[in-house]
Tab-separated table of C-alpha atoms in Angstrom:
chain	number	residue	atom	x	y	z
X	1	MET	CA	98.089	92.786	84.527
X	2	PRO	CA	101.912	92.776	84.672
X	3	LEU	CA	103.426	89.652	83.154
X	4	SER	CA	105.498	89.004	86.280
X	5	VAL	CA	102.306	88.779	88.380
X	6	ILE	CA	100.741	86.343	85.904
X	7	GLN	CA	103.885	84.191	85.940
X	8	ASP	CA	103.916	84.292	89.731
X	9	LEU	CA	100.276	83.110	89.823
X	10	VAL	CA	101.042	80.203	87.493
X	11	ASP	CA	104.112	79.174	89.501
X	12	ARG	CA	102.876	79.808	93.034
X	13	PHE	CA	99.378	78.341	92.657
X	14	GLU	CA	100.176	75.770	89.958
X	15	LEU	CA	97.496	77.140	87.644
X	16	GLU	CA	97.242	76.125	84.013
X	17	PRO	CA	97.380	79.061	81.554
X	18	VAL	CA	94.966	78.599	78.640
X	19	ARG	CA	94.303	80.944	75.723
X	20	ARG	CA	90.791	81.291	74.382
X	21	ASN	CA	88.646	83.689	72.393
X	22	ALA	CA	85.927	85.602	74.222
X	23	LYS	CA	83.681	88.597	73.658
X	24	VAL	CA	85.046	91.529	75.622
X	25	GLY	CA	82.929	94.550	76.513
X	26	LEU	CA	84.402	97.902	75.492
X	27	LEU	CA	83.980	101.272	77.186
X	28	ASP	CA	81.657	102.534	74.452
X	29	GLY	CA	79.155	99.773	75.208
X	30	GLU	CA	80.113	97.629	72.237
X	31	SER	CA	81.960	94.341	72.383
X	32	GLU	CA	84.540	92.580	70.277
X	33	GLU	CA	86.134	89.172	70.222
X	34	ARG	CA	89.666	88.992	71.620
X	35	GLU	CA	92.078	86.331	72.700
X	36	ILE	CA	92.274	86.204	76.496
X	37	LEU	CA	94.413	84.283	78.963
X	38	VAL	CA	92.577	82.109	81.478
X	39	LEU	CA	94.284	80.546	84.488
X	40	ARG	CA	92.622	77.245	85.332
X	41	GLY	CA	92.660	75.279	88.568
X	42	ASP	CA	90.331	74.032	91.289
X	43	PHE	CA	87.900	76.594	92.722
X	44	ASP	CA	89.623	77.173	96.086
X	45	THR	CA	93.038	77.562	94.455
X	46	VAL	CA	91.687	79.983	91.851
X	47	LYS	CA	89.979	82.076	94.576
X	48	ALA	CA	93.243	82.199	96.576
X	49	ALA	CA	95.123	83.187	93.413
X	50	GLU	CA	92.544	85.895	92.688
X	51	LYS	CA	93.043	87.365	96.172
X	52	TYR	CA	96.824	87.242	95.742
X	53	MET	CA	96.548	88.813	92.267
X	54	PHE	CA	94.585	91.835	93.508
X	55	GLU	CA	96.939	92.292	96.473
X	56	ALA	CA	99.956	92.165	94.137
X	57	LEU	CA	98.298	94.633	91.780
X	58	ASP	CA	97.494	96.992	94.677
X	59	GLN	CA	101.154	96.850	95.750
X	60	ARG	CA	102.294	97.629	92.202
X	61	ILE	CA	99.935	100.571	91.922
X	62	ALA	CA	101.093	101.897	95.300
X	63	ARG	CA	104.727	101.680	94.123
X	64	TRP	CA	103.859	103.479	90.883
X	65	GLU	CA	102.045	106.200	92.814
X	66	ARG	CA	105.016	106.651	95.148
X	67	ASN	CA	107.230	106.710	92.089
X	68	GLU	CA	109.665	104.564	94.045
X	69	ARG	CA	111.678	103.622	90.976
X	70	SER	CA	112.422	107.191	89.928
X	71	ASP	CA	113.340	108.030	93.536
X	72	ARG	CA	115.846	105.136	93.537
X	73	TYR	CA	117.307	106.293	90.217
X	74	ARG	CA	117.546	109.854	91.503
X	75	GLU	CA	119.443	108.626	94.575
X	76	MET	CA	121.805	106.581	92.394
X	77	TYR	CA	122.284	109.558	90.088
X	78	ASP	CA	123.082	111.872	92.991
X	79	ARG	CA	125.534	109.367	94.496
X	80	ASN	CA	127.386	109.089	91.201
X	81	ALA	CA	127.133	112.748	90.137
X	82	ASP	CA	130.454	113.834	91.677
X	83	GLU	CA	132.313	110.998	89.966
X	84	ARG	CA	130.717	111.850	86.613
X	85	ARG	CA	131.620	115.550	87.000
X	86	ARG	CA	135.229	114.620	87.727
X	87	MET	CA	135.354	112.364	84.647
X	88	VAL	CA	133.887	115.081	82.413
X	89	LYS	CA	136.396	117.641	83.691
X	90	GLU	CA	139.242	115.192	83.013
X	91	ARG	CA	138.008	114.567	79.467
X	92	ILE	CA	137.715	118.296	78.800
X	93	ALA	CA	141.252	118.822	80.098
X	94	GLU	CA	142.532	115.969	77.888
X	95	LYS	CA	140.825	117.429	74.803
X	96	LYS	CA	142.284	120.865	75.530
X	97	GLU	CA	145.752	119.318	75.779
X	98	GLU	CA	145.253	117.448	72.487
X	99	LEU	CA	144.123	120.616	70.724
X	100	SER	CA	147.016	122.683	72.060
X	101	LEU	CA	149.616	120.177	70.809
């Protein structure tokens, strides 16, 4: 779970984060003891937070699948590409002048 979602749950639903050790089942059928984070609150609040958590996670996954971030960076890169090309050409011209002196 992304840390920002956990923080949002704690803040929005006023849940109490508590660390504890618990046996966790592994994919190979075995289990091991690990420290887990539990968010405590009254039942109705915890159920509302659970619903919110899964909705937030679904939104994150949808963004990752759309690769929205890389699309934004590509747009920014394309917008700034002409300026960067101009700067590189200027630097090359300056270096050529320095070398010819």
